[in-house]
Coordinates of C-alpha atoms (C1' of nucleotides) in Angstrom, one line a residue:
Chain A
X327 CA 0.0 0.0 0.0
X328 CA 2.9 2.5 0.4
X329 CA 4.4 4.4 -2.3
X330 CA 1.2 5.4 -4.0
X331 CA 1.1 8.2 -6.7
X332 CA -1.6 11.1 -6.1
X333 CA -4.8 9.0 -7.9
X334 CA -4.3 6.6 -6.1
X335 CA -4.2 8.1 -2.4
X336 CA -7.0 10.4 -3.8
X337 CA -8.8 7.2 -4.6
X338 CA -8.4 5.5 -1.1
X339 CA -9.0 8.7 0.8
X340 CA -11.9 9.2 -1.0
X341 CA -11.3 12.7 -2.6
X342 CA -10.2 14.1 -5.9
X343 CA -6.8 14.9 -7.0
X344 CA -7.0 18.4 -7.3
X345 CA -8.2 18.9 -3.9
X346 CA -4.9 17.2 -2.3
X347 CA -2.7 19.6 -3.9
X348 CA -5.4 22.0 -2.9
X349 CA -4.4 20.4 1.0
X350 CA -1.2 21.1 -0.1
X351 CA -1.0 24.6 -1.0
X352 CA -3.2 25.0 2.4
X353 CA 0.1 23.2 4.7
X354 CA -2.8 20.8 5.7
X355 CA -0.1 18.2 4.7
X356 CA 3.1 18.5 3.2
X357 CA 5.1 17.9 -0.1
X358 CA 5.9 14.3 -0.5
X359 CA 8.6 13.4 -1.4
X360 CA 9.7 12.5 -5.0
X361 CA 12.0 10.4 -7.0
X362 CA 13.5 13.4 -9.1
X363 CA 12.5 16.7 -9.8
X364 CA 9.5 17.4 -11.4
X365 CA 8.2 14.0 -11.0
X366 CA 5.5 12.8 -9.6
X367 CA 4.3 13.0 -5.9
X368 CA 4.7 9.6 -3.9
X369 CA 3.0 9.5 -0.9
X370 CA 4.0 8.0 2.7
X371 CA 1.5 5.9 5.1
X372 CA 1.5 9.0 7.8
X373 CA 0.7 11.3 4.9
X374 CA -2.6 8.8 4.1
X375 CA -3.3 8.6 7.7
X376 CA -3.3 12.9 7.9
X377 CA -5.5 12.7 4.2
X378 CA -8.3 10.0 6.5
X379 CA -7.6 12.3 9.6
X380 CA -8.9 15.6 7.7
X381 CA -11.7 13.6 5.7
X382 CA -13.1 12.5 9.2
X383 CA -12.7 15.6 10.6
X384 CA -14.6 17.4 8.0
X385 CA -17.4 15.1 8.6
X386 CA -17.7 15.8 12.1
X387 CA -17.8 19.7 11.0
X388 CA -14.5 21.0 12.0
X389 CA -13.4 23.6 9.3
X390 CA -10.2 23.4 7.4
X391 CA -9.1 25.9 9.6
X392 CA -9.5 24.2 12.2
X393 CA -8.3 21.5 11.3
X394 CA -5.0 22.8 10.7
X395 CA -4.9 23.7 14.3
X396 CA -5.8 19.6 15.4
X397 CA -3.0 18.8 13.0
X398 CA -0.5 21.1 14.3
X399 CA -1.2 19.9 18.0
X400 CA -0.5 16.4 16.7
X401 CA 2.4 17.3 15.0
X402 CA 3.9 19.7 18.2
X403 CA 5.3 17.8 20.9
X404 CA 4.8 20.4 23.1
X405 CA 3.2 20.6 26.4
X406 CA 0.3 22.0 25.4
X407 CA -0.8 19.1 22.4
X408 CA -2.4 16.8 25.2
X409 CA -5.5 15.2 25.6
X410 CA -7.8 18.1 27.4
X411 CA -6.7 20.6 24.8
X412 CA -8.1 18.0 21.9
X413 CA -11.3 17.5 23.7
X414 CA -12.4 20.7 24.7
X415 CA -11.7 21.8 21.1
X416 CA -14.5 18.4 20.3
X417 CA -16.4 20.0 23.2
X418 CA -16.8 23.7 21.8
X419 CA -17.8 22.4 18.2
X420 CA -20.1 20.0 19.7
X421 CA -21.8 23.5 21.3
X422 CA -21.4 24.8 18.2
X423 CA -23.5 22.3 16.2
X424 CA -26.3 22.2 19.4
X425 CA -26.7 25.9 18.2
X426 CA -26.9 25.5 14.6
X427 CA -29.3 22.4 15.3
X428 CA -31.7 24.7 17.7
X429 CA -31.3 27.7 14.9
X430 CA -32.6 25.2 12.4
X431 CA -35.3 23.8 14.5
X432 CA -36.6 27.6 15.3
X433 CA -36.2 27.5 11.2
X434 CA -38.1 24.6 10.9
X435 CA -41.1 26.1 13.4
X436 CA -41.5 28.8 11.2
X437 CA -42.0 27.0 8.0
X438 CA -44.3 24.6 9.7
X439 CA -46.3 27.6 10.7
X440 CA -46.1 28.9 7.6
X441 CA -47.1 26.1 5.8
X442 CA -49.8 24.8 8.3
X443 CA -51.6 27.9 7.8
X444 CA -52.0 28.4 4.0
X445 CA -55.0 27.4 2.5
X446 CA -52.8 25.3 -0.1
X447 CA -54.8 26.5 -3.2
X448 CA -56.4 29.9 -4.9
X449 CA -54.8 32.9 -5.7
X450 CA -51.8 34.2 -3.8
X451 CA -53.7 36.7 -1.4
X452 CA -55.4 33.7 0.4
X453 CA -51.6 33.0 1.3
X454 CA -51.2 34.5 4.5
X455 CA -47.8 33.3 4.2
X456 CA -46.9 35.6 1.9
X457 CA -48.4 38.8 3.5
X458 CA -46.3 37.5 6.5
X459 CA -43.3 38.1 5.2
X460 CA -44.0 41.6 4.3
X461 CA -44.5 42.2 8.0
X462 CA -41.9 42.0 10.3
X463 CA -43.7 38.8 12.1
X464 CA -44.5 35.5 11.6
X465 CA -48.5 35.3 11.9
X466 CA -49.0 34.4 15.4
X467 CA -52.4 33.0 15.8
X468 CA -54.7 32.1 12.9
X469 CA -56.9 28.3 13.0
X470 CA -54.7 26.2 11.7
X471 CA -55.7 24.0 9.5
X472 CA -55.4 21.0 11.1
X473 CA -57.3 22.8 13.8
X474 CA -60.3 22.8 11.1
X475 CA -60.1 19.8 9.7
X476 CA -59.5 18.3 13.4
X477 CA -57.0 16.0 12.2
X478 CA -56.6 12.2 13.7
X479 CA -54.1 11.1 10.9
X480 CA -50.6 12.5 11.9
X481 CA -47.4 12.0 9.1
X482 CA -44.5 11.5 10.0
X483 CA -40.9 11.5 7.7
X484 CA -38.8 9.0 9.0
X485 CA -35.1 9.0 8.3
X486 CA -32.6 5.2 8.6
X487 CA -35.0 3.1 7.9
X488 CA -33.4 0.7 5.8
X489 CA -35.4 -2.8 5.6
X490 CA -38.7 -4.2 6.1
X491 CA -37.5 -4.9 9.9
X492 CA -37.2 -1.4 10.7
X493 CA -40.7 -0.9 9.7
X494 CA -41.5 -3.6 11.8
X495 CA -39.8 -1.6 14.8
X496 CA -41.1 1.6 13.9
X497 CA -44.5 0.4 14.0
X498 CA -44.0 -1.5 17.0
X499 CA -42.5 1.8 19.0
X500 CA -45.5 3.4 17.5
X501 CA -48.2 1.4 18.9
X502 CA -46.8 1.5 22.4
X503 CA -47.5 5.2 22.3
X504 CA -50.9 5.7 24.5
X505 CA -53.4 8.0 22.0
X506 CA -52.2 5.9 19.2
X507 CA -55.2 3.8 17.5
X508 CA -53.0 2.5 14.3
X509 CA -50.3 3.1 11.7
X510 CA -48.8 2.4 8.4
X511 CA -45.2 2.4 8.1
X512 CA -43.2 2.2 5.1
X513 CA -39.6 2.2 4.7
X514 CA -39.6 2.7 1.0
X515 CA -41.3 6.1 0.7
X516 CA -39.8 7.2 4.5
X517 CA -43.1 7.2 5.9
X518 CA -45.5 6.6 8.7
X519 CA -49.3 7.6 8.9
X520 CA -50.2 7.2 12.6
X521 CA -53.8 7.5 13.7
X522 CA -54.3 9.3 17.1
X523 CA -56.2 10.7 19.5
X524 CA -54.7 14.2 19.4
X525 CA -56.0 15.0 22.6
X526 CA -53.6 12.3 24.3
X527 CA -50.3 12.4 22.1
X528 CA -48.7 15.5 20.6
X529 CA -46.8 14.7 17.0
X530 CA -43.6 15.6 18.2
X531 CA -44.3 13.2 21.0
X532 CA -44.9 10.5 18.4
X533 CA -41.5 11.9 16.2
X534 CA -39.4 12.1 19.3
X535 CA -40.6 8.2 20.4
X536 CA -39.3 7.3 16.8
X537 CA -36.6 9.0 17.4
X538 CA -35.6 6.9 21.0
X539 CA -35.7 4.2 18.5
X540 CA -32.7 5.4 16.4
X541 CA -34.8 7.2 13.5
X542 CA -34.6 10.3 12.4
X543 CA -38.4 11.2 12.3
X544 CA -40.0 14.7 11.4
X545 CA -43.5 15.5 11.5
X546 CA -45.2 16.1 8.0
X547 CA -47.7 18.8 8.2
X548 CA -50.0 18.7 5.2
X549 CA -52.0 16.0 5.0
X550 CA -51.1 14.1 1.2
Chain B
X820 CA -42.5 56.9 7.0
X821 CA -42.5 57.8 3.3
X822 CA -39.7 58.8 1.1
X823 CA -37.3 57.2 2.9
X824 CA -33.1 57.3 1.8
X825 CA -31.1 54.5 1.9
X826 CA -29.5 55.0 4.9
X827 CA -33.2 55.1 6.6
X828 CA -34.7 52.0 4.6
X829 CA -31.6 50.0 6.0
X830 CA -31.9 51.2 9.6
X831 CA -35.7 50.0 9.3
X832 CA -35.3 46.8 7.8
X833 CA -32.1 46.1 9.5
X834 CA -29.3 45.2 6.9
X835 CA -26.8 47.3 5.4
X836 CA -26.6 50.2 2.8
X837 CA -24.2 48.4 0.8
X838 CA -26.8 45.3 0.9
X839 CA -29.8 47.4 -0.5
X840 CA -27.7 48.4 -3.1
X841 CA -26.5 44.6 -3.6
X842 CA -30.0 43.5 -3.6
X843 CA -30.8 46.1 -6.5
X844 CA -27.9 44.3 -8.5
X845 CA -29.1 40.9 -7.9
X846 CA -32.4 42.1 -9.4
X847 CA -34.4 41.4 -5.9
X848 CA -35.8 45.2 -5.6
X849 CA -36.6 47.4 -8.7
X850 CA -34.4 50.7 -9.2
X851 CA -35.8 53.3 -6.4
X852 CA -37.1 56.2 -8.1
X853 CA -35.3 59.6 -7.6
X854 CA -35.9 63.2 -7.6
X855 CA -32.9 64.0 -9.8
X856 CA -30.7 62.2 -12.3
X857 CA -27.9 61.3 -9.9
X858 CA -29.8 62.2 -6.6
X859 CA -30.4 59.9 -4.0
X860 CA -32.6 56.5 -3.9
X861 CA -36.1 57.3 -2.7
X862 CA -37.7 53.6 -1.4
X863 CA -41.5 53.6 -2.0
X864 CA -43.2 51.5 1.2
X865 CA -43.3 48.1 -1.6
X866 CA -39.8 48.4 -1.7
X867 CA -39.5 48.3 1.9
X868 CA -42.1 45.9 2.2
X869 CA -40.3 43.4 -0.2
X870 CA -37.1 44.2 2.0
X871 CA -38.9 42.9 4.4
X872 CA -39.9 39.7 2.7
X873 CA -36.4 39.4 1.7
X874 CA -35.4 39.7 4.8
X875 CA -37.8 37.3 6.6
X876 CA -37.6 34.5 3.6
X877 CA -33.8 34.4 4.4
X878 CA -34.1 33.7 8.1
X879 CA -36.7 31.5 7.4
X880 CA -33.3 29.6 4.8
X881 CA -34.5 30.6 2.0
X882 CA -31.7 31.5 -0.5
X883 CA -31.2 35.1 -2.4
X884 CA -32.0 32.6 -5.6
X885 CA -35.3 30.8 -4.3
X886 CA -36.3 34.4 -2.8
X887 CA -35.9 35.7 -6.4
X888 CA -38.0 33.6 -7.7
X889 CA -40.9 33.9 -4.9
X890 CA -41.0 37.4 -5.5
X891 CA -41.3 36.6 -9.3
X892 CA -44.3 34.6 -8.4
X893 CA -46.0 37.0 -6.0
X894 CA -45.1 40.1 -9.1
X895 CA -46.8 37.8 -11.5
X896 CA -50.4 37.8 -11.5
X897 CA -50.4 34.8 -14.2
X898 CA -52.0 31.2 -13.2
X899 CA -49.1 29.2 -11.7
X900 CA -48.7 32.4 -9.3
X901 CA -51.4 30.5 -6.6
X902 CA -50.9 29.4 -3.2
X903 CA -50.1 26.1 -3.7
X904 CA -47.0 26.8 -5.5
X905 CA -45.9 28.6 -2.9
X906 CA -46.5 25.8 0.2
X907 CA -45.0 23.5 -2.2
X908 CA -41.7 25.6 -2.2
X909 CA -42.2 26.2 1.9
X910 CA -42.7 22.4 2.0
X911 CA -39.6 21.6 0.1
X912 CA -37.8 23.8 2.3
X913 CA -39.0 22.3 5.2
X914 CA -37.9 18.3 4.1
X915 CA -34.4 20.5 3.0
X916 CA -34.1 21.8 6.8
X917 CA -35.1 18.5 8.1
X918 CA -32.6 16.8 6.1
X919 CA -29.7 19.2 7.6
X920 CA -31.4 19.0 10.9
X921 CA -30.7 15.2 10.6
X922 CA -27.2 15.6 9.2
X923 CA -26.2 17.9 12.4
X924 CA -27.6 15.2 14.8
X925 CA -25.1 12.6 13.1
X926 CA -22.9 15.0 13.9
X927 CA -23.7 15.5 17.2
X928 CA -23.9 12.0 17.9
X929 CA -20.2 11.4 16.6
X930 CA -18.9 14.5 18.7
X931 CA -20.6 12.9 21.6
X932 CA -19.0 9.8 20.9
X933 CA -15.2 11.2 20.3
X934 CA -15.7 13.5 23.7
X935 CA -16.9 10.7 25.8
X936 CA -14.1 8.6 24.7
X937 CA -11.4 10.9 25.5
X938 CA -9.9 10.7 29.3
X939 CA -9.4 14.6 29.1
X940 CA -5.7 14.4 30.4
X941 CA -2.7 13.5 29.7
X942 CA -0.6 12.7 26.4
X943 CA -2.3 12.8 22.9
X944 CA -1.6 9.3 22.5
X945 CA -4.0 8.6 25.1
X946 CA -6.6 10.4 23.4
X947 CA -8.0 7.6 21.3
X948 CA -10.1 10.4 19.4
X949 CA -7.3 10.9 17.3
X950 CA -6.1 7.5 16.4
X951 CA -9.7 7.5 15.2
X952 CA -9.8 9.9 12.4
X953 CA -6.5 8.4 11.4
X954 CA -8.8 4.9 10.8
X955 CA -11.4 5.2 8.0
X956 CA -13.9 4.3 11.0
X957 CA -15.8 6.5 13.1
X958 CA -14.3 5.7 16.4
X959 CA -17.5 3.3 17.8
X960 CA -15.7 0.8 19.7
X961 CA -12.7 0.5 20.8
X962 CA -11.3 -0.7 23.9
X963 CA -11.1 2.5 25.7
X964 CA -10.3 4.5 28.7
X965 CA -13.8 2.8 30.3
X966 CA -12.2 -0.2 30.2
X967 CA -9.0 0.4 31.7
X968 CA -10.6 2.2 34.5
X969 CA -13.0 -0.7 35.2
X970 CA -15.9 -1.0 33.0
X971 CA -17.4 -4.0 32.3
X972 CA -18.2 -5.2 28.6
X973 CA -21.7 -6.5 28.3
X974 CA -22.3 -8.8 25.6
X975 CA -25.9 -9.3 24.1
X976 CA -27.3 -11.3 21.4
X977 CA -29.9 -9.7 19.6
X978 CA -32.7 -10.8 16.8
X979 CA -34.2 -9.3 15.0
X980 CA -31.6 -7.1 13.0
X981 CA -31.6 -7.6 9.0
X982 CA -29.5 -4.7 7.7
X983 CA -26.9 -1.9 8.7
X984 CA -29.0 0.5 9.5
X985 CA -30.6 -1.6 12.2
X986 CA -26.4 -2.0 13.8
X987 CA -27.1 2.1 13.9
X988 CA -30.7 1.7 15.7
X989 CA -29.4 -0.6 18.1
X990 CA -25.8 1.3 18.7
X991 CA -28.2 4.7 19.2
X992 CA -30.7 2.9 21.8
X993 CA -27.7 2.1 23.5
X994 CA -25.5 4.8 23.6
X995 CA -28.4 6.3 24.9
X996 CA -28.4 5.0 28.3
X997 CA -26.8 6.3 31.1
X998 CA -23.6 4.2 32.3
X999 CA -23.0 3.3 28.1
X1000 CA -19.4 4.3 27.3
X1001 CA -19.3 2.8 24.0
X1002 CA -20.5 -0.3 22.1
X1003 CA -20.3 -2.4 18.7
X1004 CA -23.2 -4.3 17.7
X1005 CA -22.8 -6.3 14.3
X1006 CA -26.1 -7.5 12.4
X1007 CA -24.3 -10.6 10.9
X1008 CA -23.3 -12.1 14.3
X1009 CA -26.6 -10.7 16.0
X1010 CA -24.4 -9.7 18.8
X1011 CA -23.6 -6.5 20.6
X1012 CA -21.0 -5.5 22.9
X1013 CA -21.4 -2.8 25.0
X1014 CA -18.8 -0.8 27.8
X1015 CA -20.4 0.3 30.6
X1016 CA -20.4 1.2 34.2
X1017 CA -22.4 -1.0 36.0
X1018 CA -22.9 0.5 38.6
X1019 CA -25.2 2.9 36.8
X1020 CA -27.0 0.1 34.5
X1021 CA -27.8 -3.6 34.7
X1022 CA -26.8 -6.5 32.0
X1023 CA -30.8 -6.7 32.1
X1024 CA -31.7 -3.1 31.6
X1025 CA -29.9 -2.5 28.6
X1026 CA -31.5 -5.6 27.2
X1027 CA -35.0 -4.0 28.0
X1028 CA -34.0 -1.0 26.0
X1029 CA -32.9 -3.1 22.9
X1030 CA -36.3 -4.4 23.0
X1031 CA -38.0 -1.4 23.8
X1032 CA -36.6 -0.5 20.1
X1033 CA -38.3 -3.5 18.8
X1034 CA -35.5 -6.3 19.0
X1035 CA -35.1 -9.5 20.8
X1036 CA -31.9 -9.4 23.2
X1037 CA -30.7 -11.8 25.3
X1038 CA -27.6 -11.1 28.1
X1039 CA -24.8 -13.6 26.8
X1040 CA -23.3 -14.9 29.9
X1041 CA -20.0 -16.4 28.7
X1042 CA -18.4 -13.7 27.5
X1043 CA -16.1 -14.5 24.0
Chain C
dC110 C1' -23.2 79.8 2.3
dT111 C1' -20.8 76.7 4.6
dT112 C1' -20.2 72.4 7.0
dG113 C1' -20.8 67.8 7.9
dA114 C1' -23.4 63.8 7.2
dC115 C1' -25.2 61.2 3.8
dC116 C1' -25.2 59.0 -0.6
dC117 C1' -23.3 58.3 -5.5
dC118 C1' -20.8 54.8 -8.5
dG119 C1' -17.8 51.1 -10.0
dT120 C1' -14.9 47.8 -8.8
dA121 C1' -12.3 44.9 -5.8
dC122 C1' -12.2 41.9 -2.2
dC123 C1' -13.7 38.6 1.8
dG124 C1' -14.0 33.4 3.5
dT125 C1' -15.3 28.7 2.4
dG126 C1' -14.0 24.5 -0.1
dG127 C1' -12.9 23.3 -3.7
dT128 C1' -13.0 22.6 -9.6
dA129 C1' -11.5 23.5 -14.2
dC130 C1' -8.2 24.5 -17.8
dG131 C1' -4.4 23.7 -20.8
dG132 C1' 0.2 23.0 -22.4
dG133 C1' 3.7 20.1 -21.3
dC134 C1' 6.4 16.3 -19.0
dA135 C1' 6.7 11.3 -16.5
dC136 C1' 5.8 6.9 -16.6
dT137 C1' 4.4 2.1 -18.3
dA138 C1' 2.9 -1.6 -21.0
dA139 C1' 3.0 -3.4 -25.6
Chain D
dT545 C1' 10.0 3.0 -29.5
dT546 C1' 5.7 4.6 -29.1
dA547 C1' 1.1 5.2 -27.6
dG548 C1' -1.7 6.1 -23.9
dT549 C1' -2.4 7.2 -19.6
dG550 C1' -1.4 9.9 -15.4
dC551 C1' 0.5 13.7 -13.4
dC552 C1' 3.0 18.4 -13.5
dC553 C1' 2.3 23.6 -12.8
dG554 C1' 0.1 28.0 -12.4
dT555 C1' -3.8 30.3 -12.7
dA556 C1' -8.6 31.2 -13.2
dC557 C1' -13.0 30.3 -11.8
dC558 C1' -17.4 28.5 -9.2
dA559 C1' -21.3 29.6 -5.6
dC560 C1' -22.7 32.3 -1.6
dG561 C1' -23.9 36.6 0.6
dG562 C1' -22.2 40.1 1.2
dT563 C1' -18.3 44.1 2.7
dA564 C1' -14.9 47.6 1.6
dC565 C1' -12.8 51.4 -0.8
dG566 C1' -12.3 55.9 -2.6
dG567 C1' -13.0 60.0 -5.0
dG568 C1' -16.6 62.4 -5.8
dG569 C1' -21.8 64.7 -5.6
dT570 C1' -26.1 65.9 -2.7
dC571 C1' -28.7 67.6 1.0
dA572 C1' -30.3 69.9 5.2
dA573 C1' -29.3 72.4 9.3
dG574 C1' -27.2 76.3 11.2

DNA sequence: CTTGACCCCGTACCGTGGTACGGGCACTAA
DNA sequence: TTAGTGCCCGTACCACGGTACGGGGTCAAG
C-alpha cells in the first residue's frame, strides 16, 4: 500500500486529486517526497493517515481551519498538544453544532407555521404566508388547518429506515405510544401515517418516540 | 414613514446600505425612483415591504435565488402564481431543513461519541479520538479508557436485525443510556457488545432498551 | 453659504472549499 | 519506441452573501 502516486491516495482517501494539492497549498499536509524533480508525488502511510484524519474531521464539522490547528497539535510535541486541549476543542464544536441544530429547529417552526396555515390553493392573497413576510412577524395566531379539519391522521418523515424490519420496529414503537389507535409504516417512501387521539399524544411526541428508536423522524404537516 | 433614503430604509429593515444596493444588482428590488438624475434613492413603502420579505424569507433559509423567484411569483399575476405553488416551495424547504437538521444530529452523535471517549488528560496518544480519524472508521468501539478504568463489557445477542441501518438503531438505543461508554453491535453475528459502568445500568436493563426498540436481546453470559 | 453627514458609482475583495483548464512532462505496458 | 495514460504547474474560476474602498456629488441644518 505505500508508495502510491496522487490518484491513487486520492482514490483511497476518497477525494479528488485536485483537492490534495489543494491540502497542499493550504500546509494541511506537506510535499511528499519525489523520485526526481519534477516528477511525480509519492505519498508516505503517515501522509494517508493525515488525508483520512482531515476527511473524518470534515465530517464531524471542523473547518479546514480548524483542522490545521488539530494537526499542528498532533504534530507539536509540546506541552500543550495533550488530551484536554483536543477534547475541549471536540467540546466547543459540539456546542457549536447544538446551536446550529436549535437555529434550524426555530427555522423549521417557522416553515411549519407557515405552511400549516396556508389554504394550499387559490390565488396568492389567500396565502397569509406571503403577507407574512411583508411584516416583520411570523402570523401568530390564525386556525390552523389541522385545527379545522380536526385532524386524527398525523405523518411522520422518518429518516434510517433501511429494511422491512425497521418498519416492523417503527411500528411496533408506535403502537406502544398511548393516543395511538393505528399506523402504516413504510420504509420505501420514509413514511408513517399514525392515527391518534390528538388529545392524548402530541406529533412531536410520536416523532421524538421514533426518534428513541434510532430514527430520524420529522412531523409532516400537510395531509397528502 | 414615506420617502425614505437608503440609509433610513436600511436602519428599518435592519441590513446594510451596501446590501440594499446589492440587492438592487441581484435584481431582488426594482431601481428606487429619484428626484434628480444622480440624486439619491427614494424607497416607496413596496420596496421596503419586499425588504422585508427578503429579509424574513432568508431567516426562514431561503436562499437570495429561491427568494428571487418567490417574488417573481408573487409580481406575476399569471396562473401558476397561486398558493399552492408557494407551500409546495415552503414544504420543500422544510424536508431541505429536516434533512440538515438530521445531518447535524449525526454529527452531534459522533462529537458525543469522540468526547466521551477521551480521558481529558494526559498525552495525545492517550486520546483515542485521534487514532480514530486516522482509521477510515468512526471511532464506535474500541477498547477504551472505560475499560482500563473498570468498565465492564456486556455482551448481548440480539434478533431481529436484518441490515446496517438496524447496527445504527441498536448502537443509538444504547449509547443512549446512562452508564453506556461505547458499544459495537454487528447484524451478521446478531451480537452487541457494549462498555459500561455497572454501577449505573444492569446487563438486564440494557436488554430491555434493545427491546424497547423492537429487538429481541438476550444477556450472553460467557463472554467470548 | 458653509459644513458635515449622507449618498453616489464602479470595482475589488472577503471566506469557504474546492473545480477546471491547458500546455507540457513522466511513466508504463506493448 | 511509441502510444496512452497519469501527473506536472500556475492560474482562473465557481457559488454564496455580502463588505470595503475611494473619490466624488447631494442635501439639510445652522
Amino acid at each position: 500500500m505505500t508508495d502510491m502516486t496522487i490518484g491513487k491516495v486520492a482514490d483511497v482517501v476518497g477525494v479528488g486529486v485536485e483537492t490534495i494539492r489543494f491540502y497542499e497549498r493550504r500546509k494541511l499536509i506537506e510535499q511528499p517526497s519525489r523520485p526526481r524533480e519534477g516528477g511525480y508525488r509519492i505519498y508516505s502511510d503517515a501522509t494517508v493517515k493525515r488525508l483520512h484524519f482531515i476527511r473524518r474531521a470534515q465530517e464531524l464539522g471542523f473547518s479546514l481551519k480548524e483542522i490545521a490547528e488539530l494537526l499542528e497539535l498532533r504534530d507539536a510535541d509540546a506541552p500543550r498538544a495533550d488530551a484536554s486541549n483536543v477534547q475541549q476543542r471536540a467540546m466547543a464544536k459540539l456546542r457549536d453544532v447544538d446551536q446550529k441544530i436549535d437555529q434550524l429547529r426555530q427555522i423549521r417552526q417557522g416553515l411549519a407555521a407557515l405552511v400549516d396555515r396556508c389554504p394550499g390553493q387559490g390565488p396568492l392573497r389567500c396565502c397569509s404566508i406571503f403577507e407574512a413576510l411583508e411584516q416583520n412577524a411570523v402570523p401568530a395566531s390564525r386556525p390552523t388547518v389541522s385545527e379545522e379539519i380536526g385532524m386524527q391522521t398525523i405523518r411522520l418523515s422518518i429518516g434510517g429506515m433501511h429494511c422491512h424490519g425497521c418498519e416492523e420496529i417503527v411500528r411496533h414503537v408506535l403502537e406502544q405510544q398511548t393516543g395511538v389507535k393505528g399506523c402504516s409504516v413504510s420504509h420505501e417512501s420514509g413514511e408513517a401515517r399514525v392515527a391518534v387521539d390528538e388529545s392524548e399524544i402530541s406529533d412531536e411526541q410520536l416523532a421524538e418516540a421514533v426518534r428513541g428508536a434510532g430514527y430520524s423522524a420529522n412531523i409532516m404537516n400537510i395531509p397528502e
